[in-house]
PDB file of C-alpha atoms in Angstrom:
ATOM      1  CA  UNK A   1      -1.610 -56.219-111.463  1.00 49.00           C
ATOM      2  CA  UNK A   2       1.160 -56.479-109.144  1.00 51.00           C
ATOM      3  CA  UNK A   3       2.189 -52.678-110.564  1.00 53.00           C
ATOM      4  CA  UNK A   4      -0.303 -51.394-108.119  1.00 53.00           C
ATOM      5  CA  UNK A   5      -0.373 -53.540-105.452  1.00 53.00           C
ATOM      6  CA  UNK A   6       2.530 -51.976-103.858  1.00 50.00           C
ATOM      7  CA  UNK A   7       1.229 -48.624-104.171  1.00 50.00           C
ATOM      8  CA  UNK A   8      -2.100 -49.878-102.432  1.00 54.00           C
ATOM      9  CA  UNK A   9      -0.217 -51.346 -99.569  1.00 51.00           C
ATOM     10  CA  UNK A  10       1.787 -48.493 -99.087  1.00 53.00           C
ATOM     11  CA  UNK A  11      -1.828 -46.355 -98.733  1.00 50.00           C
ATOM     12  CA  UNK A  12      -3.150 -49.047 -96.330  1.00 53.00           C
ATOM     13  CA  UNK A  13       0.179 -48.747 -94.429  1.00 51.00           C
ATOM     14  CA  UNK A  14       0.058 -44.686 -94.056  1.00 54.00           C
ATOM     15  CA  UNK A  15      -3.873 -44.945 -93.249  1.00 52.00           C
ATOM     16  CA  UNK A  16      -2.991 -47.255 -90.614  1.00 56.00           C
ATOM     17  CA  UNK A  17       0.087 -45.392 -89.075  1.00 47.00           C
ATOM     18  CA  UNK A  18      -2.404 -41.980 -88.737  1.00 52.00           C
ATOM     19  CA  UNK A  19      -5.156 -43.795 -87.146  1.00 52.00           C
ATOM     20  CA  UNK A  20      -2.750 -44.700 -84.455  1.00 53.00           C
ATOM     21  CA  UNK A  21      -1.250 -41.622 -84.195  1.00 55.00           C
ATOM     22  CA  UNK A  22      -5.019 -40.294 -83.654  1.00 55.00           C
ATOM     23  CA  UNK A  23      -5.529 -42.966 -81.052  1.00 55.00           C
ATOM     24  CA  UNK A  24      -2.315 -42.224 -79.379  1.00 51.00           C
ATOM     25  CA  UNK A  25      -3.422 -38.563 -79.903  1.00 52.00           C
ATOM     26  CA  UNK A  26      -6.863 -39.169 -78.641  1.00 53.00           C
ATOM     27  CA  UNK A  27      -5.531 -40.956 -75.089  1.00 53.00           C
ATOM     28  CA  UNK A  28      -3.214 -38.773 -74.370  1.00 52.00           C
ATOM     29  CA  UNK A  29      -5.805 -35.654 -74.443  1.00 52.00           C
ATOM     30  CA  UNK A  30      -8.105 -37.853 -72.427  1.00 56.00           C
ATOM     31  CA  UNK A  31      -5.268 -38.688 -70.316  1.00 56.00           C
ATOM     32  CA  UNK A  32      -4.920 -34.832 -69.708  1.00 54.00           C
ATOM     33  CA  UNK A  33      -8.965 -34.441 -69.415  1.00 57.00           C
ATOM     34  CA  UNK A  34      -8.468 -36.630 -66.462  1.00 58.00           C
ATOM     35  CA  UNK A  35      -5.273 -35.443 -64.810  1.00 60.00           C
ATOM     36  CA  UNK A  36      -7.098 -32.094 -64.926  1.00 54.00           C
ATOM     37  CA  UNK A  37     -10.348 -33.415 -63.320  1.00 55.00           C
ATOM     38  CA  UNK A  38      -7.970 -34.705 -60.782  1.00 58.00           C
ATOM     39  CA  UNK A  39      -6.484 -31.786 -59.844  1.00 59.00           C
ATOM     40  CA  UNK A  40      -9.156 -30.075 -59.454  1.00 56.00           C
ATOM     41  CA  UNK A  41     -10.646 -32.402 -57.306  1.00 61.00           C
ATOM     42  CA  UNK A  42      -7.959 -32.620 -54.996  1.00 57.00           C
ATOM     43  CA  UNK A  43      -8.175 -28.534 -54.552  1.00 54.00           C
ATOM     44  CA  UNK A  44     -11.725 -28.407 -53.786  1.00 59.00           C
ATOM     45  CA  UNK A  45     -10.621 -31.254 -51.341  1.00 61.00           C
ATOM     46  CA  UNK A  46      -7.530 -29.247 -50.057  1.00 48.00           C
ATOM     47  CA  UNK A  47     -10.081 -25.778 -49.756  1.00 60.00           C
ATOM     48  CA  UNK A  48     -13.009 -27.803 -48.198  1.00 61.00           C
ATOM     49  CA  UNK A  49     -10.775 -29.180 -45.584  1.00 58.00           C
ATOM     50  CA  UNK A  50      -9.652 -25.413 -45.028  1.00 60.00           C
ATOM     51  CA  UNK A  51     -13.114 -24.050 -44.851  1.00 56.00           C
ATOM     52  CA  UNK A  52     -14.200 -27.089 -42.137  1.00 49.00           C
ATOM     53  CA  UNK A  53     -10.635 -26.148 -40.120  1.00 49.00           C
ATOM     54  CA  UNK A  54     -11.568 -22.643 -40.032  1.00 53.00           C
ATOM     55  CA  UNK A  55     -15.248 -23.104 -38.895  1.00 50.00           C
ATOM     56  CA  UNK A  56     -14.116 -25.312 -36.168  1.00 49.00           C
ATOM     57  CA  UNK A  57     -11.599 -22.999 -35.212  1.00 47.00           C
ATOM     58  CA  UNK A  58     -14.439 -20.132 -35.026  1.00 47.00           C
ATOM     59  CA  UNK A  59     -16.589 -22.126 -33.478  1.00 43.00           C
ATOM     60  CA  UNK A  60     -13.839 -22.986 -31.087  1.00 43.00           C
ATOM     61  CA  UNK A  61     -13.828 -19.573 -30.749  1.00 41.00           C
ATOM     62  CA  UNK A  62     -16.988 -18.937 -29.996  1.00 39.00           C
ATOM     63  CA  UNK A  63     -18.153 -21.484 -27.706  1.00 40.00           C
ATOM     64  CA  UNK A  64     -14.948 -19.859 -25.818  1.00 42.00           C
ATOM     65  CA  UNK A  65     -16.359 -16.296 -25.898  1.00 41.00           C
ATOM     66  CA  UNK A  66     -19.408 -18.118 -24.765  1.00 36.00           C
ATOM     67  CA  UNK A  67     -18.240 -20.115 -21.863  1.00 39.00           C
ATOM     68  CA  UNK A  68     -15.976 -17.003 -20.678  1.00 45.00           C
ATOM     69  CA  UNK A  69     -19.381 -14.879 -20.585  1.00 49.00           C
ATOM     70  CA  UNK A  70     -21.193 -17.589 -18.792  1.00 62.00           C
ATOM     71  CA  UNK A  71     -17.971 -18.775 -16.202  1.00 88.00           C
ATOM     72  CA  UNK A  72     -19.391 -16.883 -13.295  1.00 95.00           C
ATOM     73  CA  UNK A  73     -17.091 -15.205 -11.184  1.00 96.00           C
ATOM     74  CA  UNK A  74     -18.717 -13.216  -8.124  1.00 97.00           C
ATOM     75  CA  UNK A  75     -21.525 -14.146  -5.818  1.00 97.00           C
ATOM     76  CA  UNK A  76     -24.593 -11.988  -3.841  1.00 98.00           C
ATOM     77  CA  UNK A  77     -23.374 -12.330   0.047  1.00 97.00           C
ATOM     78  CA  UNK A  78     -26.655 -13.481   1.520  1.00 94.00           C
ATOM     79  CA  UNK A  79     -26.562 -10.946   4.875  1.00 95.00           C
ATOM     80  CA  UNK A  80     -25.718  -8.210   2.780  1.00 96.00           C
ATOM     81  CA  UNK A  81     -26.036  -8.461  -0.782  1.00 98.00           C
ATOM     82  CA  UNK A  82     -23.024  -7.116  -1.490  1.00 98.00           C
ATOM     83  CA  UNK A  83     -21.285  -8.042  -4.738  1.00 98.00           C
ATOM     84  CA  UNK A  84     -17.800 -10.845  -3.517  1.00 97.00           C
ATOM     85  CA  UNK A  85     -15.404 -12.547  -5.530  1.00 97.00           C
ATOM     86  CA  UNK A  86     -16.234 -16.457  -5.772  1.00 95.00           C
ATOM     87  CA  UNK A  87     -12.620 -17.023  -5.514  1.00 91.00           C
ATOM     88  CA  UNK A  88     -10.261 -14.165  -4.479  1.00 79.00           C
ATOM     89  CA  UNK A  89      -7.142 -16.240  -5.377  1.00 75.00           C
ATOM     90  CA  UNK A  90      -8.007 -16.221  -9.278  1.00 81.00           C
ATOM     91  CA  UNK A  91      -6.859 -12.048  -9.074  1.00 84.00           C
ATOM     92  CA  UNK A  92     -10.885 -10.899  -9.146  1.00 93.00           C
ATOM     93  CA  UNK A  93     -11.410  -7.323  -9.219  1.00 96.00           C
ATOM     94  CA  UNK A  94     -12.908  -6.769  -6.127  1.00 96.00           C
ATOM     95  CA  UNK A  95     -13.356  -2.640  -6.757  1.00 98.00           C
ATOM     96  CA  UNK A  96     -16.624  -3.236  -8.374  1.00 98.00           C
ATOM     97  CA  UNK A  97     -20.082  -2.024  -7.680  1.00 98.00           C
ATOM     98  CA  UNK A  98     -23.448  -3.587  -9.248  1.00 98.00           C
ATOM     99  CA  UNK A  99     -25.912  -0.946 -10.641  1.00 99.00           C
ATOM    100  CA  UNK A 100     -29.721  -2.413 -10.216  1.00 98.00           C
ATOM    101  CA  UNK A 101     -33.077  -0.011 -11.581  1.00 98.00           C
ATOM    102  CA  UNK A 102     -36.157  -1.072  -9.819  1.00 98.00           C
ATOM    103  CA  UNK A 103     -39.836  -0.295 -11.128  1.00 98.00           C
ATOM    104  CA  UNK A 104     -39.356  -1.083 -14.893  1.00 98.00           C
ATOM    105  CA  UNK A 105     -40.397  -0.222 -17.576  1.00 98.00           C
ATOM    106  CA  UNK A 106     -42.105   2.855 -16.670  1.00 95.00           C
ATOM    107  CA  UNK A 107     -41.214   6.410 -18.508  1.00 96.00           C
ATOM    108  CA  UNK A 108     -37.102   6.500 -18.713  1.00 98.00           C
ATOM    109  CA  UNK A 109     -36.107   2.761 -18.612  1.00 98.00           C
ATOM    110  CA  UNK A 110     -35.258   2.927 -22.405  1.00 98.00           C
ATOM    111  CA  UNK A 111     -33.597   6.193 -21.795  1.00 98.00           C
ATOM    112  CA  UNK A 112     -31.429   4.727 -18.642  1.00 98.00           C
ATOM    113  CA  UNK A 113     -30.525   1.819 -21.038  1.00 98.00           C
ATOM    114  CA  UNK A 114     -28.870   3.947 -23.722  1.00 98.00           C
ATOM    115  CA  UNK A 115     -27.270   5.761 -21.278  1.00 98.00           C
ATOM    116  CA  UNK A 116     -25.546   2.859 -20.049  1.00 98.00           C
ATOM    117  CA  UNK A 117     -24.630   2.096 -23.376  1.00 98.00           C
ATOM    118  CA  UNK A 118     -23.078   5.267 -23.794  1.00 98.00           C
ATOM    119  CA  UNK A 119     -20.934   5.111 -20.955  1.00 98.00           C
ATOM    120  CA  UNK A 120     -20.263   1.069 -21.615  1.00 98.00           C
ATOM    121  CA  UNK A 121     -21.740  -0.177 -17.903  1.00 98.00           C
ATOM    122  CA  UNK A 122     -23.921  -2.585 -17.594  1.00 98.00           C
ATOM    123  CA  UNK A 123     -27.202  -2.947 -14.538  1.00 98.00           C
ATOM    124  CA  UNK A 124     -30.360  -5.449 -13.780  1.00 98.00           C
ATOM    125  CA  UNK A 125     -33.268  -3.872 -14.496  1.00 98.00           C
ATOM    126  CA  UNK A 126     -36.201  -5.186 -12.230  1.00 98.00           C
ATOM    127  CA  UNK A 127     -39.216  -5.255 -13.986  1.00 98.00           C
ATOM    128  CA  UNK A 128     -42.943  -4.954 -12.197  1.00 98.00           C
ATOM    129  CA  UNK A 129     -45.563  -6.962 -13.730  1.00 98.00           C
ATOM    130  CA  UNK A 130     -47.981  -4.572 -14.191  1.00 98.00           C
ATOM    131  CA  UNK A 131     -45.649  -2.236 -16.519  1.00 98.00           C
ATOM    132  CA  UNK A 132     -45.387  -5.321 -18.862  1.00 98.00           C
ATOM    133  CA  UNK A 133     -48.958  -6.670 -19.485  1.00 96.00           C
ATOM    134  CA  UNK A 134     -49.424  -3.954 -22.239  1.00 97.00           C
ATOM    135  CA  UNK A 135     -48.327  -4.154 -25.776  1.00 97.00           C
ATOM    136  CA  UNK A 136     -45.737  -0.668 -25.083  1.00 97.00           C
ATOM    137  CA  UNK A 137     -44.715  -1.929 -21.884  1.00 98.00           C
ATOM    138  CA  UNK A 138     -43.432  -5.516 -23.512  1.00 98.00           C
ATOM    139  CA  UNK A 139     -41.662  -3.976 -26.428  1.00 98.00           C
ATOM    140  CA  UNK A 140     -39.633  -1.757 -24.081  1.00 98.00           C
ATOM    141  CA  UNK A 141     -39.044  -4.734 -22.093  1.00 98.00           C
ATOM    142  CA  UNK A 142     -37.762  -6.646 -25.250  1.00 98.00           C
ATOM    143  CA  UNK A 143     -35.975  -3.596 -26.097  1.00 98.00           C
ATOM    144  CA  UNK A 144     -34.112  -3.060 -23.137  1.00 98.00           C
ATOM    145  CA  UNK A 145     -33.487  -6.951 -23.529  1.00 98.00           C
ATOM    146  CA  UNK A 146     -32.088  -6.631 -26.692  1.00 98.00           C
ATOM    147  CA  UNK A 147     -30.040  -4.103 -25.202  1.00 98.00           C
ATOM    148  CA  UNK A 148     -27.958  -6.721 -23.504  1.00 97.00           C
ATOM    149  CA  UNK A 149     -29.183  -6.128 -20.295  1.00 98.00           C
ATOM    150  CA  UNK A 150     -30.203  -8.324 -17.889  1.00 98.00           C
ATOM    151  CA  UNK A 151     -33.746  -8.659 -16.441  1.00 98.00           C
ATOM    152  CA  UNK A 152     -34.809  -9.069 -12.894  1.00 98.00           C
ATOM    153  CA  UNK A 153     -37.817  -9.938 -10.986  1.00 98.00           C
ATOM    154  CA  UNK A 154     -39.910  -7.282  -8.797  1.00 98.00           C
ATOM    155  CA  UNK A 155     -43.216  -9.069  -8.465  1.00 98.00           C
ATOM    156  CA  UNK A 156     -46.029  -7.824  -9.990  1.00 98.00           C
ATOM    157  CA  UNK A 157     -47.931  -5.131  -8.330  1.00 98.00           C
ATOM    158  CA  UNK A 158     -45.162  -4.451  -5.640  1.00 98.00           C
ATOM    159  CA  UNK A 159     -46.937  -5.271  -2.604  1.00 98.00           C
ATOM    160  CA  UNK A 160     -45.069  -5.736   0.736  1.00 98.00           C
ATOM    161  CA  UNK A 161     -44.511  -9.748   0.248  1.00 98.00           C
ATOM    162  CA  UNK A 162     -44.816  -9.767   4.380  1.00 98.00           C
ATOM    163  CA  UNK A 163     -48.748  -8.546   4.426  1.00 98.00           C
ATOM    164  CA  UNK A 164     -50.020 -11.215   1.724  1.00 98.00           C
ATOM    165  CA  UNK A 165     -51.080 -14.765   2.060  1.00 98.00           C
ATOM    166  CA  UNK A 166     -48.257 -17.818   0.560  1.00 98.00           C
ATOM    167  CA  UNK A 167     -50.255 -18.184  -2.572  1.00 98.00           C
ATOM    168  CA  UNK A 168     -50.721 -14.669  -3.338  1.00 98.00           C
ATOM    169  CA  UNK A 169     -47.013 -14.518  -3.009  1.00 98.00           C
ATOM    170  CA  UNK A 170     -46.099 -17.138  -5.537  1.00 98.00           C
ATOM    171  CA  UNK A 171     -48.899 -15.687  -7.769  1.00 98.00           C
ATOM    172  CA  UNK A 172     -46.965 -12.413  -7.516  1.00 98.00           C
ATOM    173  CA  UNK A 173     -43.562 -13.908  -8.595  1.00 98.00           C
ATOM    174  CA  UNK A 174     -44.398 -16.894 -10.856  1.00 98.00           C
ATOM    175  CA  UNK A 175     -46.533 -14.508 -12.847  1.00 98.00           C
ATOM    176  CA  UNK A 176     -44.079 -12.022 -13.752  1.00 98.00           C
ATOM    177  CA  UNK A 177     -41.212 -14.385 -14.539  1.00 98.00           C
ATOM    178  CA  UNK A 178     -44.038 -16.120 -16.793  1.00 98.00           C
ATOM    179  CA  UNK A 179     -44.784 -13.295 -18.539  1.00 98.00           C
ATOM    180  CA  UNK A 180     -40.902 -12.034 -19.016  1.00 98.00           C
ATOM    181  CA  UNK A 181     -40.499 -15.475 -20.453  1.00 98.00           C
ATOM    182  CA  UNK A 182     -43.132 -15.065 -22.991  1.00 98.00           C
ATOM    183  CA  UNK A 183     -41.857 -11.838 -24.327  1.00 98.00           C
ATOM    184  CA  UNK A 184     -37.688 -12.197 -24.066  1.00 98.00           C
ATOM    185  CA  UNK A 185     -37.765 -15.711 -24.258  1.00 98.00           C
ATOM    186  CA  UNK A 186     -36.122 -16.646 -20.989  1.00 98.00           C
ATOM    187  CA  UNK A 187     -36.979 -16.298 -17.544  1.00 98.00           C
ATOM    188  CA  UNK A 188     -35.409 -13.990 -14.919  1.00 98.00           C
ATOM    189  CA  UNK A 189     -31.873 -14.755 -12.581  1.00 97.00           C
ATOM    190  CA  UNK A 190     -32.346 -12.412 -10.239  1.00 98.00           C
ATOM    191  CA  UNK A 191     -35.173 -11.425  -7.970  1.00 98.00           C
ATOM    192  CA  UNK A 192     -35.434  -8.238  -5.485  1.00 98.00           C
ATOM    193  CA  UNK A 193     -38.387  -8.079  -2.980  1.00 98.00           C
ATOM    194  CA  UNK A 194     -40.640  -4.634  -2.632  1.00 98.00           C
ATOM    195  CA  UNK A 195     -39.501  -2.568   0.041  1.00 97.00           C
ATOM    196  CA  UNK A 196     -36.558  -5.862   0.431  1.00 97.00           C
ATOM    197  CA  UNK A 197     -39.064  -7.558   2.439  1.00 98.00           C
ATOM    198  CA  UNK A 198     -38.970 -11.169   2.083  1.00 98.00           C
ATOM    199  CA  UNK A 199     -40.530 -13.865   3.721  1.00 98.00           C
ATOM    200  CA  UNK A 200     -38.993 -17.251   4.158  1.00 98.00           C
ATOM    201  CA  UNK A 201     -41.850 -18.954   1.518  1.00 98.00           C
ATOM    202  CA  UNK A 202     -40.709 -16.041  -0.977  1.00 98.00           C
ATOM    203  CA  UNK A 203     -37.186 -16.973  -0.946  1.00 98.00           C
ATOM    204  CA  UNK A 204     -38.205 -20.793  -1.263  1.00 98.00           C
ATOM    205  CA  UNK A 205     -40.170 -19.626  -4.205  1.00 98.00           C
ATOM    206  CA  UNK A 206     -37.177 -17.894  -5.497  1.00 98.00           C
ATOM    207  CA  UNK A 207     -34.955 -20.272  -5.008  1.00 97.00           C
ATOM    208  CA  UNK A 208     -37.455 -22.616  -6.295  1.00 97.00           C
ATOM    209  CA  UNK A 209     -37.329 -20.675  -9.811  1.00 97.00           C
ATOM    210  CA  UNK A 210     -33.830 -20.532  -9.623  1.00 97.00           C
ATOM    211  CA  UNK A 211     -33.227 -16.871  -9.016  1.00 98.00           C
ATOM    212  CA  UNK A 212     -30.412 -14.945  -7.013  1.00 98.00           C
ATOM    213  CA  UNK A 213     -32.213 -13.135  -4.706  1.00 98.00           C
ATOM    214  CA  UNK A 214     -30.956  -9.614  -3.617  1.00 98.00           C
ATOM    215  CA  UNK A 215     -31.737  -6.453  -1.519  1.00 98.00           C
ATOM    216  CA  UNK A 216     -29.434  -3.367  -1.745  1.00 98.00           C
ATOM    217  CA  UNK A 217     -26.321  -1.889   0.473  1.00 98.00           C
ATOM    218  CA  UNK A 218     -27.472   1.743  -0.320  1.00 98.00           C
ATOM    219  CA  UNK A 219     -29.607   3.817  -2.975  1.00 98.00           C
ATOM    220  CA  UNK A 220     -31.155   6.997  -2.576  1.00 98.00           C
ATOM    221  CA  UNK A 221     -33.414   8.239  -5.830  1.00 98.00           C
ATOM    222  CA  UNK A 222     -36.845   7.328  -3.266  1.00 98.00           C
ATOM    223  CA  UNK A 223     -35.782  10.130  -0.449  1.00 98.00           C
ATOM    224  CA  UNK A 224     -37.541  13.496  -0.739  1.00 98.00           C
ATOM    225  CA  UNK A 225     -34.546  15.436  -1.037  1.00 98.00           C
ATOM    226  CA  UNK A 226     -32.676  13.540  -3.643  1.00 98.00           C
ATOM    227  CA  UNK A 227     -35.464  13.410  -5.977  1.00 98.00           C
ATOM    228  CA  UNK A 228     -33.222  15.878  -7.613  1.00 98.00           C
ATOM    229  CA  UNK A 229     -30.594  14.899 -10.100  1.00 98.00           C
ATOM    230  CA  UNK A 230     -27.135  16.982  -8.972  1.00 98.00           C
ATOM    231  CA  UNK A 231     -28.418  16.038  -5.256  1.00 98.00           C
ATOM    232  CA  UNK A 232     -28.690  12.396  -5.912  1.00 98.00           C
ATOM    233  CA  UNK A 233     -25.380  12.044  -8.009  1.00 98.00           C
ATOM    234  CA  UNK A 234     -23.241  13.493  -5.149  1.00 98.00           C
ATOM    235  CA  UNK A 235     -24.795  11.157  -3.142  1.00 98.00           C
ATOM    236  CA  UNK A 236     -24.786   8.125  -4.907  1.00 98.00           C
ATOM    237  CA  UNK A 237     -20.939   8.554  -5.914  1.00 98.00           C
ATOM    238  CA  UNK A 238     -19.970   9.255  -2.197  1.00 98.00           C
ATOM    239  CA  UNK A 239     -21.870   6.639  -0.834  1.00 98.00           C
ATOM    240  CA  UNK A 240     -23.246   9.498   1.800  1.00 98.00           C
ATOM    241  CA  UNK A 241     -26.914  10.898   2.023  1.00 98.00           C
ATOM    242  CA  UNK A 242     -26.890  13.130   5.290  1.00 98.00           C
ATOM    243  CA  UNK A 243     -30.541  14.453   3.920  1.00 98.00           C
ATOM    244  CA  UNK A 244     -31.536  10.963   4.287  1.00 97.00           C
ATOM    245  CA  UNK A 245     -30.670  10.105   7.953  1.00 97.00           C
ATOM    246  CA  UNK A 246     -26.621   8.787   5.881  1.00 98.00           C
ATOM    247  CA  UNK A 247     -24.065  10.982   7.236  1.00 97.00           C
ATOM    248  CA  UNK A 248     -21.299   8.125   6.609  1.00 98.00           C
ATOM    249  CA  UNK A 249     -20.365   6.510   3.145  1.00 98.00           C
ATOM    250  CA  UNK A 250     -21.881   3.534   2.833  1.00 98.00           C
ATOM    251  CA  UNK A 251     -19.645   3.064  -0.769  1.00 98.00           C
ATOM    252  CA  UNK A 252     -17.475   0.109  -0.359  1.00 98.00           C
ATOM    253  CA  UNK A 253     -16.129  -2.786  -2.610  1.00 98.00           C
ATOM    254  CA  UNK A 254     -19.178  -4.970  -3.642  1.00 98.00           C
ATOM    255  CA  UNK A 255     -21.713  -2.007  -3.502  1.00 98.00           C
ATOM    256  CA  UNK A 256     -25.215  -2.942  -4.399  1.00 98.00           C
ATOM    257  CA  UNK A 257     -26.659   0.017  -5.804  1.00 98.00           C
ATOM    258  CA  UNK A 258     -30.734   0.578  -5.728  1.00 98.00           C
ATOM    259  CA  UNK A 259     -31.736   3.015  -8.176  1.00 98.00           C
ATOM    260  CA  UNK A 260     -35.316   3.807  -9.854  1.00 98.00           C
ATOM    261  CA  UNK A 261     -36.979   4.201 -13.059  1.00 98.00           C
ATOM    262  CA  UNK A 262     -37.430   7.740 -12.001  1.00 98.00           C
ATOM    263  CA  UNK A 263     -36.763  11.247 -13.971  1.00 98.00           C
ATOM    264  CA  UNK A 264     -34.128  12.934 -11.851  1.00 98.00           C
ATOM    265  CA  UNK A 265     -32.282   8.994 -11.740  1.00 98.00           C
ATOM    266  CA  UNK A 266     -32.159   9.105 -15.657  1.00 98.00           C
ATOM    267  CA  UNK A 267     -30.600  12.736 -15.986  1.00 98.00           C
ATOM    268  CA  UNK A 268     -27.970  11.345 -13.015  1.00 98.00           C
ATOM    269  CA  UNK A 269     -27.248   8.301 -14.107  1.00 98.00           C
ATOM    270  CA  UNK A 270     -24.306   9.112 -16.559  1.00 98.00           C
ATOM    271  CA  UNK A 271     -22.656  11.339 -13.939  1.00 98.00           C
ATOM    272  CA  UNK A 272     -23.008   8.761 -11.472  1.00 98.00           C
ATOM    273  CA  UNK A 273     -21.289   5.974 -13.582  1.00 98.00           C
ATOM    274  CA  UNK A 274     -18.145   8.304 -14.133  1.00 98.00           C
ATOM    275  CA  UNK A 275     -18.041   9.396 -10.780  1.00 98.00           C
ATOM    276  CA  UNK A 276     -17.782   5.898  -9.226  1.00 98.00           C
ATOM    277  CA  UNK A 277     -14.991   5.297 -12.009  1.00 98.00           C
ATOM    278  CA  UNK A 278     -13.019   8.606 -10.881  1.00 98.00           C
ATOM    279  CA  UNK A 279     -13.541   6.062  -7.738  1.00 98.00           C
ATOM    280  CA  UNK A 280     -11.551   3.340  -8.414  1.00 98.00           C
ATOM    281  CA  UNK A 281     -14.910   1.582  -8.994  1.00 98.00           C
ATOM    282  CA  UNK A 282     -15.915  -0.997 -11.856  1.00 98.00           C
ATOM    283  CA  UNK A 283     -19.440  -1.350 -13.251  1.00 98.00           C
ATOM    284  CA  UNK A 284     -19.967  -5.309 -12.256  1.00 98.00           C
ATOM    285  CA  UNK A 285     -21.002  -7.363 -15.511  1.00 97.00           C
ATOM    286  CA  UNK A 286     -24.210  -8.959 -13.711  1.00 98.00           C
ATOM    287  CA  UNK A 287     -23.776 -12.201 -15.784  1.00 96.00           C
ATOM    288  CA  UNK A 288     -20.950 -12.465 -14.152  1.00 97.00           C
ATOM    289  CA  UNK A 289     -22.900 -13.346 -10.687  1.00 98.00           C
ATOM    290  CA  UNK A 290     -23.321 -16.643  -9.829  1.00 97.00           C
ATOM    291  CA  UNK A 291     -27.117 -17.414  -9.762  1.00 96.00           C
ATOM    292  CA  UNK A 292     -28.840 -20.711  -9.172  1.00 93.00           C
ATOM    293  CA  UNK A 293     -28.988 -21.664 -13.025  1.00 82.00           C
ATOM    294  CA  UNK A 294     -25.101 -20.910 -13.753  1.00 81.00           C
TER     295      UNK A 294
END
């Protein structure tokens, strides 16, 4: 009996000695299982803190872009509406001339707004009311919007604001900035009066809706004689319009210049911007005017 005894304990002592180098064997791949886990959990740690650094850095970024678009940096000189530096001592370009279109959206608004593209200028375009209470006239409007440009306030069926009662005269304001609201989204900044005429409850309704109001220093496209486009570019980029009782230049730093949604003003209007450039002059970034809301 004792003959195989030994053997049997030597069996029971091998069969022991594997099973615990299959434990042992066993941890040490867990062991590696969960170093392995581990590491991979502390890079999708290391690469989501890098993703959340570099969206805060863009939207750093772009809350910068944003504030430097809204930071406004000239102002509309009440007396004359010409186009001043808020603050001369910051080094503001005061070369600069502001390009306005009355009487939009009729036939070459769309037009005038890729040609400003083109040439990389910018101008308010003053809508009428009555241009925008059809279907076509609010998708040029949103167009034109989507353009980048900014939109303006012209009342609604142009009437002289001086021959109508105070309620027909908010009625004629209100109305369009209501309905440029509904179709852009957001209400006019800047107002212009037909014919410039205001009255002192139109600019209290202006002011009221938190618009700039503005007239013009010089503009020429409504003149018999310049209703022709080489005519009207000489005399928009000299400032002069002899034809039009204008026999001086009336082009100076801070020009406000009226233009028209008008034929012969659309086939000027890209000679006209690189004229005033061969100038000295700089197409004024309206959103950089200071208006009641910025």
């Amino acid at each position: 009996m004792r003959q195989y005894i030994l053997p049997i304990l030597f069996v029971f002592a091998l069969f022991l000695v594997a099973c615990s180098d299959q434990q042992t064997s066993n941890e040490t791949a867990d062991e590696k299982k969960d170093e392995a886990a581990n590491q991979k959990e502390d890079a999708n740690e290391v690469e989501e803190q890098q993703e959340t650094k570099e969206e805060q850095s863009q939207e750093t970024v772009k809350n910068e872009e944003i504030e430097e678009v809204e930071e406004p940096l000239y102002q509309v000189e009440a007396e004359t509406s010409s186009i001043i530096p808020l603050d001369k001592n910051v080094g503001t370009n005061e070369n600069v001339v502001l390009l306005t279109i009355d009487d939009v959206p009729e036939n070459n608004a769309i037009k005038m707004a890729e040609t400003l593209k083109e040439h990389d200028a910018s101008a308010i375009f003053f809508v009428n009311g009555h241009f925008i209470n059809t279907d076509e006239g609010a998708e040029k409007l949103k167009k034109i919007h989507e353009m980048g440009f900014p939109i303006g306030n012209h009342t609604y069926s142009h009437l002289d604001l001086t021959t109508i009662s105070e309620e027909e005269q908010t009625e004629e304001i209100v109305s369009v900035s209501d309905r440029v609201e509904e179709i852009i989204g957001e209400r006019p900044k800047f107002f212009r009066a037909p014919h410039g005429k205001n009255t002192e409850h139109s600019k209290e309704v202006v002011k009221e809706e938190g618009m700039a109001l503005m007239n013009w220093t010089y503009g020429y496209d409504y003149f018999k004689p310049y209703m022709n486009a080489e005519k009207l570019k000489q005399a928009m980029i000299t400032g002069e319009g002899p034809e039009a009782g204008v026999d001086y230049s009336l082009l100076k730093p801070g020009a406000n210049l009226l233009m028209h949604d008008r034929e012969w003003t659309s086939e000027a209007l890209g000679d006209i911007i690189e004229g005033l450039r061969e100038e000295g002059y700089e197409m004024v970034n309206p959103n950089l005017i200071q208006t009641p809301g910025n």
